[in-house]
Structure formats: structure tokens, C-alpha cells
Short mmCIF file of C-alpha atoms in Angstrom, two decimals:
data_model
loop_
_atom_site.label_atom_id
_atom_site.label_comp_id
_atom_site.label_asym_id
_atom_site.label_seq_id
_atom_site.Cartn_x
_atom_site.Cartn_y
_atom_site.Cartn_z
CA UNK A 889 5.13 23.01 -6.30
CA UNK A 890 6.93 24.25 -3.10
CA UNK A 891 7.27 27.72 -3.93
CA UNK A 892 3.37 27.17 -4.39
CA UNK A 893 3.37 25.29 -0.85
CA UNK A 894 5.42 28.87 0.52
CA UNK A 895 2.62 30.92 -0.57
CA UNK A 896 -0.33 29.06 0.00
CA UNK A 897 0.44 26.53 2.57
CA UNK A 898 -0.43 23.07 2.88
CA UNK A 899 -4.38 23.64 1.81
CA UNK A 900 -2.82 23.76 -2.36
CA UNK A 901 -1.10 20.65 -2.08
CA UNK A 902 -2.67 17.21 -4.19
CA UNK A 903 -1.20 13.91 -4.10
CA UNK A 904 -2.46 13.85 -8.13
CA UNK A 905 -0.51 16.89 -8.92
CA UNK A 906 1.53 15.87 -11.57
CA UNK A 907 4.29 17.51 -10.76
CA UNK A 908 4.56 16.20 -7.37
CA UNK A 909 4.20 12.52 -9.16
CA UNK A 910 7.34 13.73 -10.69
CA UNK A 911 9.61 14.89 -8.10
CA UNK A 912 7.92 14.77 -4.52
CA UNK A 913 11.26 15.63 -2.37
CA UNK A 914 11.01 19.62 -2.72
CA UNK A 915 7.51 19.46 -0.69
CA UNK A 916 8.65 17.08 1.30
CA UNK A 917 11.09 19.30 2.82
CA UNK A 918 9.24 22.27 2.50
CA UNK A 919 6.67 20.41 5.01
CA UNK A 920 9.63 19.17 7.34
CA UNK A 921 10.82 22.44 7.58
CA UNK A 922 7.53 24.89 7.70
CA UNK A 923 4.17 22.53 8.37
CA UNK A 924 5.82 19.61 10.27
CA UNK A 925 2.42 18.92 11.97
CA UNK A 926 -0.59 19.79 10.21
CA UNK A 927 -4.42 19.30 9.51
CA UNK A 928 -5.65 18.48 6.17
CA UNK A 929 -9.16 18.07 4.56
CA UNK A 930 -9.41 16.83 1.15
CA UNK A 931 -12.31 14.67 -0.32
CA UNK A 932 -14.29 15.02 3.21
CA UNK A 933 -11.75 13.25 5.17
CA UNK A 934 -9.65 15.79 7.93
CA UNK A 935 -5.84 13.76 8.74
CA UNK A 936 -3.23 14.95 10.72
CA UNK A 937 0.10 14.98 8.31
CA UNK A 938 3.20 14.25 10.70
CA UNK A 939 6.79 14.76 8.35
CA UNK A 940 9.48 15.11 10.70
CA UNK A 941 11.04 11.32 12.19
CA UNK A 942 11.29 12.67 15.96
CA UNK A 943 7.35 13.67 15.88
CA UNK A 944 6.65 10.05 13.59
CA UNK A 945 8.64 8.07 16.16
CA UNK A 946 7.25 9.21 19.51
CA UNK A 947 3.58 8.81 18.15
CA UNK A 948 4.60 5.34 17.17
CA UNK A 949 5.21 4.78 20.75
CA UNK A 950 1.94 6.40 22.25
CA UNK A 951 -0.74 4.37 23.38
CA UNK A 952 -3.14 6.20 23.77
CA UNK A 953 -3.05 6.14 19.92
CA UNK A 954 -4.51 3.60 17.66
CA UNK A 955 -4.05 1.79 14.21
CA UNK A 956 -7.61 0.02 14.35
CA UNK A 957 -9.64 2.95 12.82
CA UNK A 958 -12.51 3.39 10.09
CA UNK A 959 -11.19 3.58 7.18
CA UNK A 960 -12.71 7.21 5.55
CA UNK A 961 -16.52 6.17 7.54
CA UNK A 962 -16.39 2.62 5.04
CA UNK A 963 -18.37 0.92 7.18
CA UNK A 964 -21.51 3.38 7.81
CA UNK A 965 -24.91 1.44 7.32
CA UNK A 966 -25.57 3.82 4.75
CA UNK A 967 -22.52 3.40 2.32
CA UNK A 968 -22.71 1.58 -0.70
CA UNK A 969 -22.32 -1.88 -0.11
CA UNK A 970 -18.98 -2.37 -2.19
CA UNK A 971 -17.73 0.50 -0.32
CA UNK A 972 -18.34 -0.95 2.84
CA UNK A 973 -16.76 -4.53 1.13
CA UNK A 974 -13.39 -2.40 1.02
CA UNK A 975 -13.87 -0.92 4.39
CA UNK A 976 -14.38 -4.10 5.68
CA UNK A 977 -10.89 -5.79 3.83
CA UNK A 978 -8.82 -2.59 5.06
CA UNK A 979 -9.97 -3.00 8.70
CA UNK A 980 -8.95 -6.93 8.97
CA UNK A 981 -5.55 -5.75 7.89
CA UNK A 982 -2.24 -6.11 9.73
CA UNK A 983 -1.69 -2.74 9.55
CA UNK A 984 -4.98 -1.59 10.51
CA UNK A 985 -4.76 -3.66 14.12
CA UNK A 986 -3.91 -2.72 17.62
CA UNK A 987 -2.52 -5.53 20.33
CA UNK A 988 -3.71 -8.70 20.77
CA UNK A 989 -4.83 -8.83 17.27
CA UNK A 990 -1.49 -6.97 15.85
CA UNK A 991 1.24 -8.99 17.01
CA UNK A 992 -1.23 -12.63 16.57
CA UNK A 993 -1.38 -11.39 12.50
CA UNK A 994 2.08 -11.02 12.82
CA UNK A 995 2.98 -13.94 14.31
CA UNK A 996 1.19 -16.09 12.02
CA UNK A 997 3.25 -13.83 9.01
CA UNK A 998 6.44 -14.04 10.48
CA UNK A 999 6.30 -18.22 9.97
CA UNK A 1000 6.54 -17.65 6.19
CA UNK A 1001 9.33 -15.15 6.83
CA UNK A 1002 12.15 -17.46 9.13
CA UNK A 1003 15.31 -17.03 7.79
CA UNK A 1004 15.49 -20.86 6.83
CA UNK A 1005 12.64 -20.16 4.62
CA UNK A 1006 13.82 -16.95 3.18
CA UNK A 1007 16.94 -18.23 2.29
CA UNK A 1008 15.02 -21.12 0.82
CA UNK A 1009 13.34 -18.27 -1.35
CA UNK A 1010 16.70 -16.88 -2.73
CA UNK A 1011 16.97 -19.62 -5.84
CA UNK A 1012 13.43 -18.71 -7.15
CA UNK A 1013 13.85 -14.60 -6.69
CA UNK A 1014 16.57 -14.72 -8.23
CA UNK A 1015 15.12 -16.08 -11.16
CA UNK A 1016 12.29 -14.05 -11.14
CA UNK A 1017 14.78 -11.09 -11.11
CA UNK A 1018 16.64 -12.68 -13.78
CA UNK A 1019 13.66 -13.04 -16.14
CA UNK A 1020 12.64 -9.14 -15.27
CA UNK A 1021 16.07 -7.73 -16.54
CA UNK A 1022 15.86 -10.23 -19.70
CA UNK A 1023 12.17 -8.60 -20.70
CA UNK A 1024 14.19 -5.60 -20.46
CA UNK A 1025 16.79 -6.88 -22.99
CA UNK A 1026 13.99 -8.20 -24.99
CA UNK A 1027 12.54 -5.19 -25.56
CA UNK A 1028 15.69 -3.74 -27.09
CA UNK A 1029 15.59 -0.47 -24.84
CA UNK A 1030 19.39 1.06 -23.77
CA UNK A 1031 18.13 1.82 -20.49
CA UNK A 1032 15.42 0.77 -18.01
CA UNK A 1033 13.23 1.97 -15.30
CA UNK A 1034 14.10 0.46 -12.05
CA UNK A 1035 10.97 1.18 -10.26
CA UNK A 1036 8.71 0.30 -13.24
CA UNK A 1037 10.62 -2.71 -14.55
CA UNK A 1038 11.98 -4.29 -11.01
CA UNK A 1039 11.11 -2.70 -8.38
CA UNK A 1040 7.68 -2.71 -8.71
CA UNK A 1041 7.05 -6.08 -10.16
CA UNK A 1042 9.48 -8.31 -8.34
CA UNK A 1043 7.43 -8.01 -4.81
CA UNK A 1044 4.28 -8.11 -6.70
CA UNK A 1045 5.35 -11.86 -8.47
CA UNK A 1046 6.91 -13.20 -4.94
CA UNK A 1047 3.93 -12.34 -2.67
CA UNK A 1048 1.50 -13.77 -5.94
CA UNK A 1049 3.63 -16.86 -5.54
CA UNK A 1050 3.85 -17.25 -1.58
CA UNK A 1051 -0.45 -16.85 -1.77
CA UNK A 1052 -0.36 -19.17 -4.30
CA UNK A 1053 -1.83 -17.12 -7.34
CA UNK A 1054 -0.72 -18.90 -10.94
CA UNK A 1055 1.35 -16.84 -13.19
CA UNK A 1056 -1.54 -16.69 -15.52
CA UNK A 1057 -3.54 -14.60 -12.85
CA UNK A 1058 -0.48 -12.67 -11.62
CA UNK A 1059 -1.63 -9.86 -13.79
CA UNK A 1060 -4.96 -9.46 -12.17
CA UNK A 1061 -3.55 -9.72 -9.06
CA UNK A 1062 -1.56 -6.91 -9.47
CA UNK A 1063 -4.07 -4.35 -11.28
CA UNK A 1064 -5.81 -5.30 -8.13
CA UNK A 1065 -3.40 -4.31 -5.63
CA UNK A 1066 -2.49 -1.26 -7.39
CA UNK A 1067 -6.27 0.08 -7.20
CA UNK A 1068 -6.56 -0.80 -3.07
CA UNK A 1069 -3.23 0.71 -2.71
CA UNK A 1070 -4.71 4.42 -3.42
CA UNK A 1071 -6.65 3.87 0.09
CA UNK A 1072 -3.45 3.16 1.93
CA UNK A 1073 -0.95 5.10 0.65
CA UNK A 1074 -2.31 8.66 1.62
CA UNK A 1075 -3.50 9.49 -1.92
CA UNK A 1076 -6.54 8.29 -1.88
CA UNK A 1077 -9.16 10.58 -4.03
CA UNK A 1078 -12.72 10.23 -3.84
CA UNK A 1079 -12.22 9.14 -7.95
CA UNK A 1080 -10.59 6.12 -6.96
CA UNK A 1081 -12.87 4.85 -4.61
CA UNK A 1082 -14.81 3.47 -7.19
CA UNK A 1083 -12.22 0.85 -8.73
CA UNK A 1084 -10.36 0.44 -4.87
CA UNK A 1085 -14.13 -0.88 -4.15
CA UNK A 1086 -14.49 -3.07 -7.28
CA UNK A 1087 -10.94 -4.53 -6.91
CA UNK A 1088 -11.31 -5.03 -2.89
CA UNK A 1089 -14.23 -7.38 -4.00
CA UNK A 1090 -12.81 -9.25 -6.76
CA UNK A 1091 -9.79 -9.84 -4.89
CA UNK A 1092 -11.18 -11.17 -1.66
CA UNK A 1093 -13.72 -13.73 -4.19
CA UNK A 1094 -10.53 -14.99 -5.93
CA UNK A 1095 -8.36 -15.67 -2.60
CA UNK A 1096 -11.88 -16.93 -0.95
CA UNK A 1097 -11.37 -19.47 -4.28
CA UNK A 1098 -7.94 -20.06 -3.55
CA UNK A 1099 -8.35 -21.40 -0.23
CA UNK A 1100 -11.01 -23.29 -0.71
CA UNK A 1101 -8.52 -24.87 -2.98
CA UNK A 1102 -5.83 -25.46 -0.93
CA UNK A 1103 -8.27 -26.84 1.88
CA UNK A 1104 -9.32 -29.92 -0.58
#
């Protein structure tokens, strides 16, 4: 993939590439060191890819920058309704808001987060990590994943269980995050649009549920 990258530039690269699924870290240096800032187009969305930390950091800090965007034209009158139901979930986001709205999110977030409460926490991840590594045992395998069989799961479980999501729906929960994710984690292909919309929907029914729950 990067001697591809040295030939052709940044216009061959895919998130989907398999091989990059494999091993990104080759084109991630390759960009750092010969496309630190560049423009991409890819499933009729243009992005400006920024690799090295000194560029990343003083962006960060400019204001006349903003989080609060569109996400991929979403919300156009003329999109399909579901997609405009995920462009709609993506823009209430933390991450997707600029101050006052930014730090109010956050403040309300950072209640759950105190480090009385955290450490209140600690008893029940641990378990949670306990009961990971024992499936892992269970399954008779000599070696594990990390990412696949901890990693990945453990933050899943503990947000499920701070929203207050039963362990019976926990798997749901998770398919469901994993298809929104695409949209936020630069990979997102016009192919996965699709289930990111479906998911977006289902999700924001069930919590809808959940509250009403919790408010009787």
C-alpha cells in the first residue's frame, strides 16, 4: 500500500483496502512524511486530511474553524428521510458542537465522569473485564485478540450500562454503534450509509424508550 501511495499519491488510497485494515502504520507515515496536508474526494464528499500533530494541534486552536458542520449534505430537503434521521443524530453530537453548546454537553457528561464516581465504577469493570478474559478461557483458544475480545467490548458493555441498556439488548446496542461509527471515523463509504441510516434510527427509538422509562 505505500509504495502504491509513492507512485500514485493520495487519490489510490481506500479506507476498505484490505490491506490497510491490516496494517495501516506504513501509509500513515508515508502521509506524515510526503502529503501532510491534503485534499481528498471520495464518494462525493472533498475533506482536507491533516497527519502531522503540529498542523492537528494549531487547527485545534483556530477559531475561525468549526466542529458544528453538515455531516456529508445529511440534512438537504431532498435526502432520504432516514438519511437525514442520521444527519440529524450526528449534528446533536458532542463532537459535532462549537461553544456554548460544546462545553454545556460536556458539562452535563463530565457529572457521570467525577472521580468519586469513577472510582465507584472500578468494582463493576473489573468484573466485566473479568468475565471477558473467562469467555476467552471458555472457548479453549491459547491466545486471544485484545482488540476483538477486550478492547472492543469492554467500553461497549460500560457505556450500555451507564445509559442503562439491559444485558439482553447489549448486543443490539453494539451492532448499532458499530454501523454509525463508519460516519465518524473517516471511513465512511457511500455502501454504508444505508445500515449507518437504519441503525441511527433504531437506536435513537430504543433510547427515546429508555427514557421514557426512566422518567416514570
Amino acid at each position: 500500500m505505500a509504495s502504491a501511495l509513492r507512485d500514485t499519491g493520495l487519490s489510490s488510497f481506500e479506507f476498505d483496502d484490505p490491506t490497510f485494515q491490516a496494517d495501516p502504520y506504513p501509509v500513515y507515515a508515508w502521509l506524515r512524511e510526503n502529503e501532510p496536508i491534503s485534499l481528498r474526494t471520495g464518494d462525493g464528499v472533498r475533506s482536507f486530511w491533516v497527519t502531522r500533530h503540529e498542523h492537528v494541534m494549531a487547527l485545534l486552536r483556530e477559531p475561525r474553524l468549526s466542529a458544528a458542520r453538515e455531516i456529508g449534505g445529511m440534512l438537504q430537503p431532498d435526502v432520504p428521510l432516514a438519511f437525514r434521521r442520521l444527519g440529524e443524530l450526528l449534528s446533536h453530537m458532542m463532537l459535532n458542537k462549537d461553544e456554548p453548546d460544546h462545553m454545556r454537553l460536556r458539562g452535563l457528561v463530565n457529572r457521570a465522569f467525577v472521580p468519586r464516581i469513577v472510582e465507584g465504577l472500578r468494582p463493576r469493570v473489573e468484573s466485566i473485564v473479568d468475565g471477558l478474559l473467562s469467555a476467552v478461557m471458555v472457548r479453549g483458544h491459547r491466545k486471544m485478540d485484545i482488540i476483538r475480545d477486550l478492547a472492543t467490548p469492554l467500553p461497549v458493555i460500560v457505556i450500555a450500562e451507564l445509559l442503562g441498556v439491559p444485558t439482553e439488548d447489549q448486543g443490539r446496542f453494539k451492532a448499532w454503534s458499530d454501523d454509525i461509527a463508519v460516519v465518524l471515523d473517516g471511513s465512511v463509504r457511500a455502501a454504508g450509509l444505508p445500515a449507518a441510516a437504519r441503525s441511527a434510527g433504531e437506536l435513537s427509538e430504543y433510547l427515546r424508550d429508555v427514557i421514557r422509562q426512566r422518567r416514570r
